[in-house]
PDB file of C-alpha atoms in Angstrom:
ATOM      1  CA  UNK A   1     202.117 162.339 113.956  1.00  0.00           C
ATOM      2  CA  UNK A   2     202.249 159.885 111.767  1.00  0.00           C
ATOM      3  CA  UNK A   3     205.773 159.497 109.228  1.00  0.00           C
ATOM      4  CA  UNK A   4     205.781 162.242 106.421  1.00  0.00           C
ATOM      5  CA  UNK A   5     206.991 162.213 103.031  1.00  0.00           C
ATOM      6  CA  UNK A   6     206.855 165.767 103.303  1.00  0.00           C
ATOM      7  CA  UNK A   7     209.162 166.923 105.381  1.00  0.00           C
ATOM      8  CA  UNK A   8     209.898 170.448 104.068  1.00  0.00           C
ATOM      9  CA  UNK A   9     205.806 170.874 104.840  1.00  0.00           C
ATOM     10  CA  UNK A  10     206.239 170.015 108.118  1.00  0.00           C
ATOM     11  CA  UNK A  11     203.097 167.783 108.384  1.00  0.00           C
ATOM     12  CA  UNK A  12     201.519 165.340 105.373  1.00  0.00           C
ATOM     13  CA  UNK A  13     198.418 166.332 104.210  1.00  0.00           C
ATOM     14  CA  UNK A  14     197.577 162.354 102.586  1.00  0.00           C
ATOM     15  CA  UNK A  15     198.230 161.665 106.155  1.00  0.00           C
ATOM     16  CA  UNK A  16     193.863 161.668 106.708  1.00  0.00           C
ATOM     17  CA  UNK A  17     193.489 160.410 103.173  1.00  0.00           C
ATOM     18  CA  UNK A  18     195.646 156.906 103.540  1.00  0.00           C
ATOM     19  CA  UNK A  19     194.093 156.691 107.149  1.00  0.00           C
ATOM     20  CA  UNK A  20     190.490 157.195 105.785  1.00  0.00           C
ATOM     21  CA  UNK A  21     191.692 154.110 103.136  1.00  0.00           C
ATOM     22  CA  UNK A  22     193.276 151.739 105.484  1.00  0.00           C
ATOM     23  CA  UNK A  23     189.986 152.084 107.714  1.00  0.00           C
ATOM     24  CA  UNK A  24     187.456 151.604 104.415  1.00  0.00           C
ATOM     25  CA  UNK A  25     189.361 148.437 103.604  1.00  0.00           C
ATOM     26  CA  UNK A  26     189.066 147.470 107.625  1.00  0.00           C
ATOM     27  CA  UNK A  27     185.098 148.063 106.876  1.00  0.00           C
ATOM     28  CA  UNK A  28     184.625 146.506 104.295  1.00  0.00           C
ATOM     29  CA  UNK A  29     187.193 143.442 104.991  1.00  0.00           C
ATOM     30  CA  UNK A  30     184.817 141.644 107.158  1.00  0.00           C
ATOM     31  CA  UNK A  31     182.205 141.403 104.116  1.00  0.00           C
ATOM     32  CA  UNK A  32     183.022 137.985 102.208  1.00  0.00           C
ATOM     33  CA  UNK A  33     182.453 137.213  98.663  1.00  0.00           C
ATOM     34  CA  UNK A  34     179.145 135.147  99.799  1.00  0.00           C
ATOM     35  CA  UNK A  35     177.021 137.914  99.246  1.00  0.00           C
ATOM     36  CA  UNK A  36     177.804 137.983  95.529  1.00  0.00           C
ATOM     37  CA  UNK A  37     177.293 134.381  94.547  1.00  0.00           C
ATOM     38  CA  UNK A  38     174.900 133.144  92.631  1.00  0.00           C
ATOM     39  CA  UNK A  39     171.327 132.130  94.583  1.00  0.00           C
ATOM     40  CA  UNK A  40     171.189 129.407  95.114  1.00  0.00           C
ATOM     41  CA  UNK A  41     174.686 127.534  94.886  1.00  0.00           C
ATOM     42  CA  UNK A  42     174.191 124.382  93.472  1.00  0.00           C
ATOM     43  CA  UNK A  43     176.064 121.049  92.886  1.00  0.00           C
ATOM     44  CA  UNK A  44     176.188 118.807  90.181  1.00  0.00           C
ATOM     45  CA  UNK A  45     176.386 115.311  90.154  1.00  0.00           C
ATOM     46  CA  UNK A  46     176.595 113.169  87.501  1.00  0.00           C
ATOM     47  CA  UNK A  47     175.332 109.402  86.856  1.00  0.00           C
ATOM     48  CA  UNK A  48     175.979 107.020  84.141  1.00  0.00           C
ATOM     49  CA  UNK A  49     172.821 108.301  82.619  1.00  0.00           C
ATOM     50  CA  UNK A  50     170.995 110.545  84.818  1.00  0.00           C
ATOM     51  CA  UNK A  51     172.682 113.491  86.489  1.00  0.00           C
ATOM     52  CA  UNK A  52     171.910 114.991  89.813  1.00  0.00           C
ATOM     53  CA  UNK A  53     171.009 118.884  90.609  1.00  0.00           C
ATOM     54  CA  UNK A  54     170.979 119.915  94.158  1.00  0.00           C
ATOM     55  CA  UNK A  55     170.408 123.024  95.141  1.00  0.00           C
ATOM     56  CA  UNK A  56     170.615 124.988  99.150  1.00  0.00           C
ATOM     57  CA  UNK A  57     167.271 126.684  99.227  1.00  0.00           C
ATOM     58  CA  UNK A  58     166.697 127.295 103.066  1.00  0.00           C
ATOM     59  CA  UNK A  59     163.472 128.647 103.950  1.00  0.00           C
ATOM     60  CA  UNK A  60     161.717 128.207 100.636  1.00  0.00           C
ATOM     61  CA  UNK A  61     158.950 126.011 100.646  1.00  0.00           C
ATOM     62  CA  UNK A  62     157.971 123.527  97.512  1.00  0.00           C
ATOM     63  CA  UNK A  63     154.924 126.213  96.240  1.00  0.00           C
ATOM     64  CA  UNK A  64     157.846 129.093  96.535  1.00  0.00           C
ATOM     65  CA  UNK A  65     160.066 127.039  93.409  1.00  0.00           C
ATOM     66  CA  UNK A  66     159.554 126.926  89.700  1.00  0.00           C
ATOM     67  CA  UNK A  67     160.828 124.528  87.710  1.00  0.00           C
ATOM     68  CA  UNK A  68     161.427 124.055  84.166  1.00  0.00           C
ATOM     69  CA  UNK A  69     163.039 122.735  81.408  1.00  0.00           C
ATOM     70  CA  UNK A  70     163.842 123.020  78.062  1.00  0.00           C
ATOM     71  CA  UNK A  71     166.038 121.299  76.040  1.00  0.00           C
ATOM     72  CA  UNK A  72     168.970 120.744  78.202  1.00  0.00           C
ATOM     73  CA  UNK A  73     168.897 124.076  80.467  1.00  0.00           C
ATOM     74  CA  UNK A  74     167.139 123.597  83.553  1.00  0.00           C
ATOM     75  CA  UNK A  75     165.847 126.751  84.916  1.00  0.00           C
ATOM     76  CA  UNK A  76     165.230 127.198  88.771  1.00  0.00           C
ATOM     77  CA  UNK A  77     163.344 130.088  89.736  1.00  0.00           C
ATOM     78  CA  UNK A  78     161.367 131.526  92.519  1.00  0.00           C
ATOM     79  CA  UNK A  79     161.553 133.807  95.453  1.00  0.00           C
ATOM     80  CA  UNK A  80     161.865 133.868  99.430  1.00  0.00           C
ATOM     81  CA  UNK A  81     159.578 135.958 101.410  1.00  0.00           C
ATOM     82  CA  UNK A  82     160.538 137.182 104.491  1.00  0.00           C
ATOM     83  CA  UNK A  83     158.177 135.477 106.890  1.00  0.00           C
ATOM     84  CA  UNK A  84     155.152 137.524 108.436  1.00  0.00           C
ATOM     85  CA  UNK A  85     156.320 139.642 111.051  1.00  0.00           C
ATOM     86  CA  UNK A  86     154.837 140.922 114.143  1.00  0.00           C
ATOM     87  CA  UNK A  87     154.810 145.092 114.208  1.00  0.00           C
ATOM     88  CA  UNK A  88     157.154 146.782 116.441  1.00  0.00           C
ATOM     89  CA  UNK A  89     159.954 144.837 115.745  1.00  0.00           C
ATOM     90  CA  UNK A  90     163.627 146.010 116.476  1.00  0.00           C
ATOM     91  CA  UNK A  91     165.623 144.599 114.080  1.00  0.00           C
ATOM     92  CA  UNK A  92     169.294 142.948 115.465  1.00  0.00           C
ATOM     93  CA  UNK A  93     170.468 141.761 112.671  1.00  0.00           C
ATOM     94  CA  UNK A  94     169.854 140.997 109.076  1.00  0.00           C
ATOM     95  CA  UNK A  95     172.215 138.600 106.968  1.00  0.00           C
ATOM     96  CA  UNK A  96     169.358 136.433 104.957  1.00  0.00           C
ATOM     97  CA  UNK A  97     168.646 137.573 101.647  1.00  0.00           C
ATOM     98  CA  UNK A  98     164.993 137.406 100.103  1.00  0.00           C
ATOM     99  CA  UNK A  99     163.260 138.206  97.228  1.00  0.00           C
ATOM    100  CA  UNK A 100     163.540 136.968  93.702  1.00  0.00           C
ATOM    101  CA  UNK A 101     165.945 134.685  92.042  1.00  0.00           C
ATOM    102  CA  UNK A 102     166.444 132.699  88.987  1.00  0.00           C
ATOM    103  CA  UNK A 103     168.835 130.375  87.693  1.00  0.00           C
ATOM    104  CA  UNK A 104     169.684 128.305  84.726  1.00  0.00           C
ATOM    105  CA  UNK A 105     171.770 125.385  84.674  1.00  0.00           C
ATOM    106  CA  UNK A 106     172.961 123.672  81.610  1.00  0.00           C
ATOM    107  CA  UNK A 107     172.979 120.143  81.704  1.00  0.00           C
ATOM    108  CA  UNK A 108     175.762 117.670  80.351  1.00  0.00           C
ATOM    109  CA  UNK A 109     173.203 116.067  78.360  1.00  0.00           C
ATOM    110  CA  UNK A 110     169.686 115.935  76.882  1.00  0.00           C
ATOM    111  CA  UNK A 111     166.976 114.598  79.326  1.00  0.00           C
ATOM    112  CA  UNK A 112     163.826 113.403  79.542  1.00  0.00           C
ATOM    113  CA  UNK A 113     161.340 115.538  80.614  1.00  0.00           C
ATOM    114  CA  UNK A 114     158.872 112.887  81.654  1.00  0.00           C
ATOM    115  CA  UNK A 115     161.323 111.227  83.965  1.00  0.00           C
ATOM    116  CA  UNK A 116     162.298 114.194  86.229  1.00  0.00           C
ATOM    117  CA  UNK A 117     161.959 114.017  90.007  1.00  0.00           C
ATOM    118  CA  UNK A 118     162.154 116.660  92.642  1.00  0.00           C
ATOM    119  CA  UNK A 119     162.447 116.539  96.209  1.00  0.00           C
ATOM    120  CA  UNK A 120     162.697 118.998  98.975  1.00  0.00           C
ATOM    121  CA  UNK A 121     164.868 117.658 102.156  1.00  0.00           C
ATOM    122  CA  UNK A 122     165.774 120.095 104.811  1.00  0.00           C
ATOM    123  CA  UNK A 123     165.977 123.009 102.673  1.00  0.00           C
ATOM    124  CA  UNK A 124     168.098 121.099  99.959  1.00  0.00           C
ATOM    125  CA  UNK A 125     166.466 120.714  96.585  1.00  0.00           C
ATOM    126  CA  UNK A 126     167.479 117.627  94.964  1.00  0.00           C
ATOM    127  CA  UNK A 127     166.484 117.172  91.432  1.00  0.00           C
ATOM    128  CA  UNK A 128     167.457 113.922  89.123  1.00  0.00           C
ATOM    129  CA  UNK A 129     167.334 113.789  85.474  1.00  0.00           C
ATOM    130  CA  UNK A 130     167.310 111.082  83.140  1.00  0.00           C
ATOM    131  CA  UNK A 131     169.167 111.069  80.066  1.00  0.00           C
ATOM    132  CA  UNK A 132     167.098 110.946  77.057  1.00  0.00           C
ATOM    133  CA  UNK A 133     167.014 107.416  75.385  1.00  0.00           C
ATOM    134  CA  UNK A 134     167.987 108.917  71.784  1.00  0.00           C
ATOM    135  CA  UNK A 135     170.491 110.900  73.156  1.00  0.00           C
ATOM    136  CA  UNK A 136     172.390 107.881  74.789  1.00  0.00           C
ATOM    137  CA  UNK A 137     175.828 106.640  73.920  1.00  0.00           C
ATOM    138  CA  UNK A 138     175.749 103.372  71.309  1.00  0.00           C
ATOM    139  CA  UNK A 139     178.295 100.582  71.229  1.00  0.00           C
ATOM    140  CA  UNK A 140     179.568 100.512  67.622  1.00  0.00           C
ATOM    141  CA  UNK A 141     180.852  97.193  66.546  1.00  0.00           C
ATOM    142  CA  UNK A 142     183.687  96.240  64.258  1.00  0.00           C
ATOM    143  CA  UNK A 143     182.973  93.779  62.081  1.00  0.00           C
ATOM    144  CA  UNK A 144     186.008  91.546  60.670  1.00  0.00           C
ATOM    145  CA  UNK A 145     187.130  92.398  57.529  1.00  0.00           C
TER     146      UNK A 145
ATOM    147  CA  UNK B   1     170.044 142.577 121.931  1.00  0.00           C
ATOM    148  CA  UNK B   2     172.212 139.613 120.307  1.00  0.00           C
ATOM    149  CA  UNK B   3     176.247 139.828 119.513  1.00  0.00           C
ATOM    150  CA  UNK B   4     177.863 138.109 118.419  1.00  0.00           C
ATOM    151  CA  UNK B   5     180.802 137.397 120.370  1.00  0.00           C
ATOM    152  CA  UNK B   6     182.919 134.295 118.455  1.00  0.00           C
ATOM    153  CA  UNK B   7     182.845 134.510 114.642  1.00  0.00           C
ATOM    154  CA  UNK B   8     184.117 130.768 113.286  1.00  0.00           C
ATOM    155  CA  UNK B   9     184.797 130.876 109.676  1.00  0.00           C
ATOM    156  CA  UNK B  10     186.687 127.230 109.381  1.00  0.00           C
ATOM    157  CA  UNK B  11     188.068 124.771 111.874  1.00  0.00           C
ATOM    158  CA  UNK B  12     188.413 121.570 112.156  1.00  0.00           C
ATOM    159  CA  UNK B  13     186.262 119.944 114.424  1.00  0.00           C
ATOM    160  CA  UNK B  14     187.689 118.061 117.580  1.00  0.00           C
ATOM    161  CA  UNK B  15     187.089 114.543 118.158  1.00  0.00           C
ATOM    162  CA  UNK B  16     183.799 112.889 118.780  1.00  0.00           C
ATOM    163  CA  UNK B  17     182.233 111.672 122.428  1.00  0.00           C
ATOM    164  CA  UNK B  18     183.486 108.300 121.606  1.00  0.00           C
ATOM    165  CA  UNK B  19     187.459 109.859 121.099  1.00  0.00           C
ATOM    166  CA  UNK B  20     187.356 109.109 117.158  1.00  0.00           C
ATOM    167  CA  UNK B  21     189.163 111.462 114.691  1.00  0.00           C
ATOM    168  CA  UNK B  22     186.576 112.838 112.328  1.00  0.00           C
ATOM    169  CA  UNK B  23     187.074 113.477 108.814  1.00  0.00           C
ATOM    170  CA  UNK B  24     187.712 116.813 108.662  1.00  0.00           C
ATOM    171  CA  UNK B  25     184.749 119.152 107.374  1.00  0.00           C
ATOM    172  CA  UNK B  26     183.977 122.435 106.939  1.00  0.00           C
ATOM    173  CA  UNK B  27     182.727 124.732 109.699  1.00  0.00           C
ATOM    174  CA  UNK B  28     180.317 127.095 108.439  1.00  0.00           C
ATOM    175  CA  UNK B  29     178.432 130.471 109.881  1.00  0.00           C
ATOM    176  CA  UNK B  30     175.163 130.334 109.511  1.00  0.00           C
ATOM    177  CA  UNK B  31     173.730 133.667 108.520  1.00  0.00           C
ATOM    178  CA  UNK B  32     171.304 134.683 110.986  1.00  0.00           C
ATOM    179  CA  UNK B  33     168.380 137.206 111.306  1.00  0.00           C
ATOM    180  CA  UNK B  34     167.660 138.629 114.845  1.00  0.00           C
ATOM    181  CA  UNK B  35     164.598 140.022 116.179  1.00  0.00           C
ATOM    182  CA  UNK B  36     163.472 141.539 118.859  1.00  0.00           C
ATOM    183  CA  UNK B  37     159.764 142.016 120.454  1.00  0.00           C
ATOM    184  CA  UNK B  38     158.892 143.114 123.884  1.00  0.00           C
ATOM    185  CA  UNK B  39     158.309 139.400 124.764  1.00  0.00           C
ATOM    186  CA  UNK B  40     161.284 138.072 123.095  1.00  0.00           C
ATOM    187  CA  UNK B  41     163.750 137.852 121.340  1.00  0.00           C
ATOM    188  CA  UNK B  42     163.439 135.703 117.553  1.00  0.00           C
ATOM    189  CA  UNK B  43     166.863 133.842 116.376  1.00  0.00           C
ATOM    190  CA  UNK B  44     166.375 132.754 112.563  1.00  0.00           C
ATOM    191  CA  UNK B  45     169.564 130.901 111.395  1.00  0.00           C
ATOM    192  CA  UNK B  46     169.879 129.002 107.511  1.00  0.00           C
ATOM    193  CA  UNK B  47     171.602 125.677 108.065  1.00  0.00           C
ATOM    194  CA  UNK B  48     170.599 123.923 104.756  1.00  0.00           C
ATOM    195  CA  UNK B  49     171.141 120.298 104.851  1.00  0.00           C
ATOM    196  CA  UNK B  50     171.225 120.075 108.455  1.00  0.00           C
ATOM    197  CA  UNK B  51     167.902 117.628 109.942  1.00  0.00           C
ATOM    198  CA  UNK B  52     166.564 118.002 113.508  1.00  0.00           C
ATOM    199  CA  UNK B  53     168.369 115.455 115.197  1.00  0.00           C
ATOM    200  CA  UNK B  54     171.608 117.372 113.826  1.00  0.00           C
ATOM    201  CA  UNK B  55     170.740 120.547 115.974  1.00  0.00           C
ATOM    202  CA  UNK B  56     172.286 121.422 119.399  1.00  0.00           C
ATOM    203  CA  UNK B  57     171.412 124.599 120.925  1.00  0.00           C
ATOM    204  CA  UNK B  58     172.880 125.484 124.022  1.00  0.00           C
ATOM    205  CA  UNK B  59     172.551 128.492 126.897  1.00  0.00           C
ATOM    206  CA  UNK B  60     174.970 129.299 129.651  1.00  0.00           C
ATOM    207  CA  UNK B  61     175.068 132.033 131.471  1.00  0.00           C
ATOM    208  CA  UNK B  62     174.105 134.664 128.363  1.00  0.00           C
ATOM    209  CA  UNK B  63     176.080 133.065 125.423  1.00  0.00           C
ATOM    210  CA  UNK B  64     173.880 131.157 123.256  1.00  0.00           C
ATOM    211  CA  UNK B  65     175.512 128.491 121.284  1.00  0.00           C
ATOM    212  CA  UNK B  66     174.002 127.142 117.962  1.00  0.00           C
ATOM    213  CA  UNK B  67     175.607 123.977 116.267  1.00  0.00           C
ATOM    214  CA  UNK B  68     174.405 121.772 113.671  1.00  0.00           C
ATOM    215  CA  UNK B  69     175.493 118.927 111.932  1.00  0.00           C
ATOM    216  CA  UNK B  70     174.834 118.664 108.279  1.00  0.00           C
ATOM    217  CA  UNK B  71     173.753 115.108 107.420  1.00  0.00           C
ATOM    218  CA  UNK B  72     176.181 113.246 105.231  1.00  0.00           C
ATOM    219  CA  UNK B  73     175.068 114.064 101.337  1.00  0.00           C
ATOM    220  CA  UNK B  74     176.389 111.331  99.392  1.00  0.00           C
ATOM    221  CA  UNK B  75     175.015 109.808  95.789  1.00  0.00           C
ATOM    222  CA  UNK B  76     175.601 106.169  95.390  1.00  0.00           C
ATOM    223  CA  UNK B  77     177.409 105.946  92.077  1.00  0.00           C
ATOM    224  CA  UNK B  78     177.170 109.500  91.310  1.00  0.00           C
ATOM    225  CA  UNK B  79     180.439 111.649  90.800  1.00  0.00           C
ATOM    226  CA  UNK B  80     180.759 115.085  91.993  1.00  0.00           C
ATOM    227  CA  UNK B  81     180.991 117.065  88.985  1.00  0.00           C
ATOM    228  CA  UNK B  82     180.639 120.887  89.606  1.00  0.00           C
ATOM    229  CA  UNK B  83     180.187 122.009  93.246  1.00  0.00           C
ATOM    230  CA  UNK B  84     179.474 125.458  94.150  1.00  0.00           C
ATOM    231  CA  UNK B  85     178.704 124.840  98.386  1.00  0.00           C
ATOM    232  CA  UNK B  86     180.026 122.023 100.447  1.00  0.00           C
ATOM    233  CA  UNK B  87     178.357 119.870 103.327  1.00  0.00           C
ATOM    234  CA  UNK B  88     179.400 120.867 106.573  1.00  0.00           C
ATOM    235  CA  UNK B  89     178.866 121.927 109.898  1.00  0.00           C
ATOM    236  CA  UNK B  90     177.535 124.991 110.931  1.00  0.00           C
ATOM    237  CA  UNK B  91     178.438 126.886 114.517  1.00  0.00           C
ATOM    238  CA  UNK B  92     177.387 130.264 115.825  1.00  0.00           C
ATOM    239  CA  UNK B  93     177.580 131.901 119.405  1.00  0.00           C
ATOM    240  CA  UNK B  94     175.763 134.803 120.681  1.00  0.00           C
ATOM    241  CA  UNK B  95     175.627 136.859 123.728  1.00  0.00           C
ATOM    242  CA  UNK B  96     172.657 138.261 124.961  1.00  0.00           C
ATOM    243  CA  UNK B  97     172.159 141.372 126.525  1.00  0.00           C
ATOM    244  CA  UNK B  98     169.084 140.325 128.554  1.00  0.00           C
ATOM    245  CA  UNK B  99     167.947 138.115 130.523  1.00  0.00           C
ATOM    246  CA  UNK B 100     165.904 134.816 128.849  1.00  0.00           C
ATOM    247  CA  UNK B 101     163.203 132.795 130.660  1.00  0.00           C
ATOM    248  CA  UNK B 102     164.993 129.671 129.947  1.00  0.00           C
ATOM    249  CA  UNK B 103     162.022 127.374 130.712  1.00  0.00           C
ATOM    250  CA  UNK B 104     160.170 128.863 127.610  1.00  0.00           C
ATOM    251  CA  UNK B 105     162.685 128.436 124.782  1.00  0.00           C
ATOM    252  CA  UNK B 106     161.444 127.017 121.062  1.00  0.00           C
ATOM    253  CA  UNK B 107     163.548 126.315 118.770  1.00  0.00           C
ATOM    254  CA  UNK B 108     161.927 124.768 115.591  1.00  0.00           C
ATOM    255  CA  UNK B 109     163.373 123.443 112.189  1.00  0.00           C
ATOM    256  CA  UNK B 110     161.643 124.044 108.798  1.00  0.00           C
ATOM    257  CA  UNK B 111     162.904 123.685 105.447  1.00  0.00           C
ATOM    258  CA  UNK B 112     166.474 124.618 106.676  1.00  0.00           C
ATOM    259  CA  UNK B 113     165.541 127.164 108.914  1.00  0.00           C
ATOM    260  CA  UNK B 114     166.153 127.050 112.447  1.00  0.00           C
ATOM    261  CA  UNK B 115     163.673 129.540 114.748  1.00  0.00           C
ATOM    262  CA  UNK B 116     164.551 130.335 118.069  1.00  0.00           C
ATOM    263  CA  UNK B 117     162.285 132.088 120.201  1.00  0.00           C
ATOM    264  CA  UNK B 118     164.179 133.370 123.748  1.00  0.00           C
ATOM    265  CA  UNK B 119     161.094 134.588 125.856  1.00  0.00           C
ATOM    266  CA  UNK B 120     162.765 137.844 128.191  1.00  0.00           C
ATOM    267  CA  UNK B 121     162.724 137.118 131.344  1.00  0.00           C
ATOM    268  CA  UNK B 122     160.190 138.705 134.025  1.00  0.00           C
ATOM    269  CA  UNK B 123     162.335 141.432 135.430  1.00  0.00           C
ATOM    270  CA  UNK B 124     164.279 141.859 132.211  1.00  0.00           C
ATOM    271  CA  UNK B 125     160.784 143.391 130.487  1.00  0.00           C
ATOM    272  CA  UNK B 126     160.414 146.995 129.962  1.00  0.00           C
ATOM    273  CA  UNK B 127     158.503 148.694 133.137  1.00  0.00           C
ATOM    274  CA  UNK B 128     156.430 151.224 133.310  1.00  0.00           C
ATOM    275  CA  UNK B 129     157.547 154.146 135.852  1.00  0.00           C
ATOM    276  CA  UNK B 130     154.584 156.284 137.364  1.00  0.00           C
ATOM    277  CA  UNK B 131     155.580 159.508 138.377  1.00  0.00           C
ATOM    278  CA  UNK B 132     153.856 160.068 142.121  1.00  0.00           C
ATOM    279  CA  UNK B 133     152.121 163.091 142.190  1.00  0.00           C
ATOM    280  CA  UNK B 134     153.682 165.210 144.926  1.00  0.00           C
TER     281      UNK B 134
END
């Protein structure tokens, strides 16, 4: 029997209630914080003046993602079907997520619209931006006084 | 009928063929749907980022060992300013309970997505049992 901090009683009667807790957190330990994160994760990269979105989108296709933009937020949105499956299928295991998702990313800067580019590579979104030419950084001079 | 026997979080990988020290980088598990049909048995892994030649899928005996290389992603004068996932490698072994028809493996790569399809094995297939009439 495990130690008591009853001892008049004789036995502990938390003793089930602290095992029941130590074996939840056992459960649940092996779940990591993954399955909370935002879909998709995405990195950033920035240019002198253009900036770089890349996104891990494996197993959606080009027709399965929406893009847009407005102003400076770039929205991704779209959603993951689970493929076709045959009938009678035992299932062993199921980690991939799929449905819906939606995202919107706010951009360092103001970009041009016209100049955007997209491009799928191994289920890696890559997106560049250009910065808009009126929202660019001007040289001021100093004249002698 | 797949387990998962060896779960690799993060390691660092050993050195190369050619006895070079890699940079050290990220070993990732690939999360992974399993199947099953009476034919076979469907592996579908995620490893974004990773192309074909990067794959190496190996069987011995019944553990099934999926590894793939992530190709370098690098921006010519770009600068990494928010990052939410990191390139990497990605590693994952199984163990089958059945027998596979190793002759008949696929393994495909599409938009991230590795598909392996383990055909059972003649005498690992379900039989019928006809009761004689006595």
């Amino acid at each position: 029997m495990a130690l008591s901090e009853f001892p008049r009683l004789g036995f502990d009667p938390f003793v089930e209630l602290r095992r029941m807790q130590s074996e939840m957190n056992r459960l649940f330990s092996g779940y990591s914080a993954t399955a909370a994160r935002d879909f998709p994760p995405i990195n950033i990269w920035l240019g002198e003046n253009s900036v770089v979105v890349t996104a891990e989108l494996p197993g959606v296709t080009r027709d399965d993602v929406n893009l847009s933009l407005q102003e400076d937020v770039l929205t991704l949105a779209g959603k993951r079907e689970p493929k076709s499956q045959e009938q009678n299928v035992s299932w062993q295991r199921r980690e991939r997520a799929y449905g819906s998702f939606s995202r919107a990313v706010q951009l360092p800067f103001r970009v041009d619209p016209d100049k955007v580019q997209a491009r799928f590579n191994n289920g890696i979104l890559e997106i560049e931006l250009q910065r808009l030419e009126a929202d660019r950084p001007k040289k001021i001079e100093i004249r002698a006084a | 009928m797949a387990q998962e026997i060896r779960p690799v979080e993060q390691q660092t990988p050993a050195t190369t063929e050619a006895g070079q020290r890699m940079p050290p980088r990220p070993v990732f598990l690939p999360p992974a749907d399993i199947y099953e049909t009476k034919e076979s048995i469907v592996v579908l892994a995620e490893m974004p980022g990773v192309p074909s030649e990067g794959v190496d899928i190996s069987l011995e005996r019944r553990v099934l060992t999926i590894r793939g290389r992530s190709a370098a992603n690098e921006h010519g004068g770009y600068q990494r300013v928010y990052n939410e996932y990191a390139d990497g490698d990605y590693e994952r072994v199984f163990t089958l309970s059945e027998n596979i028809d190793r002759d008949r493996i696929e393994a495909t790569l599409k938009d991230g997505v590795l598909q392996l399809v383990l055909p059972k094995a003649e005498a690992a297939k379900a039989r019928r049992i006809e009761l004689k009439a006595s």
